[in-house]
PDB file of C-alpha atoms in Angstrom:
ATOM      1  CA  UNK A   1      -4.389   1.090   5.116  1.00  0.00           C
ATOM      2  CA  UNK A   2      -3.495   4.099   3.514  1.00  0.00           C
ATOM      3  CA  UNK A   3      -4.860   6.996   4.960  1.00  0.00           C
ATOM      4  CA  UNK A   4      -6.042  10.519   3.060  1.00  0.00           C
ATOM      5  CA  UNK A   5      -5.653  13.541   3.340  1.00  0.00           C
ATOM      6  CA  UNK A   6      -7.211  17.408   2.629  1.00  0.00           C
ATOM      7  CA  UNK A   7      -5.207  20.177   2.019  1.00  0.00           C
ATOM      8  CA  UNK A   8      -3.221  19.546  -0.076  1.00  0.00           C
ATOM      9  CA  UNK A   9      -4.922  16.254  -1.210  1.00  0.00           C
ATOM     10  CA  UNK A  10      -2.766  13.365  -0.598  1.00  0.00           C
ATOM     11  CA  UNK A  11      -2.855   9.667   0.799  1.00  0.00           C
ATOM     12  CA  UNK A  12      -0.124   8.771   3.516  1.00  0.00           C
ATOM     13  CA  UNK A  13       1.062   5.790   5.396  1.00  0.00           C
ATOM     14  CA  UNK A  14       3.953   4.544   8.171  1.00  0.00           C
ATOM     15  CA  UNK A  15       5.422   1.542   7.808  1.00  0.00           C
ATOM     16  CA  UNK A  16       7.256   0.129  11.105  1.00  0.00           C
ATOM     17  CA  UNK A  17      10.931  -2.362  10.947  1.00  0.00           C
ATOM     18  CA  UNK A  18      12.207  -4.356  13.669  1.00  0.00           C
ATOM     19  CA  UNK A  19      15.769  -3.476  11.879  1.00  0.00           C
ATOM     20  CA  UNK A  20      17.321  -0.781  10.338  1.00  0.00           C
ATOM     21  CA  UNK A  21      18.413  -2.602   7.555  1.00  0.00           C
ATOM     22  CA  UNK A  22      15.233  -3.400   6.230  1.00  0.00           C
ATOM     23  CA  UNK A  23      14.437   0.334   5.416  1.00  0.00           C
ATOM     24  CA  UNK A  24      17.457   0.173   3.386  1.00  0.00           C
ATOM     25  CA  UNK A  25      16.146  -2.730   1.453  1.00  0.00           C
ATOM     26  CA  UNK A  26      12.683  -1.273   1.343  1.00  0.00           C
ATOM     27  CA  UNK A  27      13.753   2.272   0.410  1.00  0.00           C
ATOM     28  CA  UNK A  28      15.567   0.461  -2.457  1.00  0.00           C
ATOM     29  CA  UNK A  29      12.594  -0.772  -4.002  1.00  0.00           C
ATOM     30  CA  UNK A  30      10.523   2.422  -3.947  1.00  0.00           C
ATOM     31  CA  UNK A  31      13.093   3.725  -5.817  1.00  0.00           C
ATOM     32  CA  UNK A  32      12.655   1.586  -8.499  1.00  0.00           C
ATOM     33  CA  UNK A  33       8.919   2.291  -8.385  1.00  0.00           C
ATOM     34  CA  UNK A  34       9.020   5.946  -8.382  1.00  0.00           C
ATOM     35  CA  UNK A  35      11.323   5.593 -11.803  1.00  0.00           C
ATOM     36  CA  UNK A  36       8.662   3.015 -13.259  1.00  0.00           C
ATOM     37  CA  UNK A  37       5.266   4.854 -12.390  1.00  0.00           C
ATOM     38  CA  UNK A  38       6.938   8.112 -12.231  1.00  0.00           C
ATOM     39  CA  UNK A  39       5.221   8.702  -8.598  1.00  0.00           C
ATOM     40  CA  UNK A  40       8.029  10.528  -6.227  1.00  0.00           C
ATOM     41  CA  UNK A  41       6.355  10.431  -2.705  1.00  0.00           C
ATOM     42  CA  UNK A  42       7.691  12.417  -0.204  1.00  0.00           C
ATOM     43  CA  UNK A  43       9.407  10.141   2.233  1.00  0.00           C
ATOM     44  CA  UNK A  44      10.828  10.481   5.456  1.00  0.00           C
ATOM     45  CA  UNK A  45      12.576   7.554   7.617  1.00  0.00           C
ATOM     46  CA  UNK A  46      13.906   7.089  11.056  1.00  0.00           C
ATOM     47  CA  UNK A  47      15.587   4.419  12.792  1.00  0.00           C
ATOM     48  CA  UNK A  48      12.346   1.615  12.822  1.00  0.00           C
ATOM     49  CA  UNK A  49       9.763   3.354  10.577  1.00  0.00           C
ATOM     50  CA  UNK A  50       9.444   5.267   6.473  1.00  0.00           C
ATOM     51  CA  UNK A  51       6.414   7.706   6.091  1.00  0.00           C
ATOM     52  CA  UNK A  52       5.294   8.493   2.417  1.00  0.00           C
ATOM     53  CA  UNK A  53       3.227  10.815   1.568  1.00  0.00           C
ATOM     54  CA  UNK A  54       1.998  10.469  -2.180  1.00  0.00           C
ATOM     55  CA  UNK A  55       0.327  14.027  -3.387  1.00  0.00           C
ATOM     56  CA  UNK A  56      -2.494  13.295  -6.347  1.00  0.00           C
ATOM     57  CA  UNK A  57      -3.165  15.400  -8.920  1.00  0.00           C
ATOM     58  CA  UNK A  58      -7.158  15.913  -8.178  1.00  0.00           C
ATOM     59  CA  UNK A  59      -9.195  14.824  -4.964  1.00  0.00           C
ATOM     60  CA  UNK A  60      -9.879  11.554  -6.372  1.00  0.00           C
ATOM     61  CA  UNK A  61      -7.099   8.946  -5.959  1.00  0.00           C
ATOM     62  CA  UNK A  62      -6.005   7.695  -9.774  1.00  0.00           C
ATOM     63  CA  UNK A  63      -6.012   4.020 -10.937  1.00  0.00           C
ATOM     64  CA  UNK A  64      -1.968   4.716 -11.037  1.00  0.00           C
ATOM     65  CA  UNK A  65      -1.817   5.897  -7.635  1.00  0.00           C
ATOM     66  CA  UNK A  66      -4.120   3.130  -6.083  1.00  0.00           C
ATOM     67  CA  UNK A  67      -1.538   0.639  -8.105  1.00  0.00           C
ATOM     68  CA  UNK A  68       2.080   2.512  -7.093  1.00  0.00           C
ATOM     69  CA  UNK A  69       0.362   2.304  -2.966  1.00  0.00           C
ATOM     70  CA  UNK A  70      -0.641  -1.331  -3.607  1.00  0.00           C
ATOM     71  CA  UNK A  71       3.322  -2.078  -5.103  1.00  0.00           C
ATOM     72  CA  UNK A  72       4.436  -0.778  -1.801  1.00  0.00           C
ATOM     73  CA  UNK A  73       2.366  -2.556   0.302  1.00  0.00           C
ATOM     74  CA  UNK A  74       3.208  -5.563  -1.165  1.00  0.00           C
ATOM     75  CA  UNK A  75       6.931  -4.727  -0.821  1.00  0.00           C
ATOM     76  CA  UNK A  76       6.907  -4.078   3.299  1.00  0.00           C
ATOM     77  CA  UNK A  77       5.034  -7.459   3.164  1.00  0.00           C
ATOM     78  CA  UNK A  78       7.706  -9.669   1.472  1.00  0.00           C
ATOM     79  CA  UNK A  79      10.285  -8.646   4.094  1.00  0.00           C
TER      80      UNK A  79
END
């Protein structure tokens, strides 16, 4: 579950890996995303976890936002 945010307004979630190279493979396919929906999250990443943090343009989460967090979801649950 993605969870939001005040101040700025913005949704956020942690994703946890067992291995390191997972992120890689995960990190990969954001990328991809963020060129396709044109969303650039701010992301950070450590050895077992990635943090996004997707900043919306009014308090309300868009149809294209709910979509790009969905996409991501959906990729830390293939792996």
């Amino acid at each position: 579950m993605w969870n939001e945010r005040e101040s700025p307004s913005r949704i956020e979630k942690r994703f946890e890996f067992e291995e390191y190279s997972k992120i890689s493979k995960f990190m990969g396919k954001i990328e991809k995303l963020c060129k396709e929906k044109e969303i650039y999250p701010n992301i950070s990443f450590g050895k077992n976890f990635v943090s996004l943090s997707i900043f919306l343009d009014s308090k309300e989460i868009s149809i294209k936002e709910k979509e790009f967090s969905k996409d991501i979801d959906t990729f830390y649950l293939e792996d």
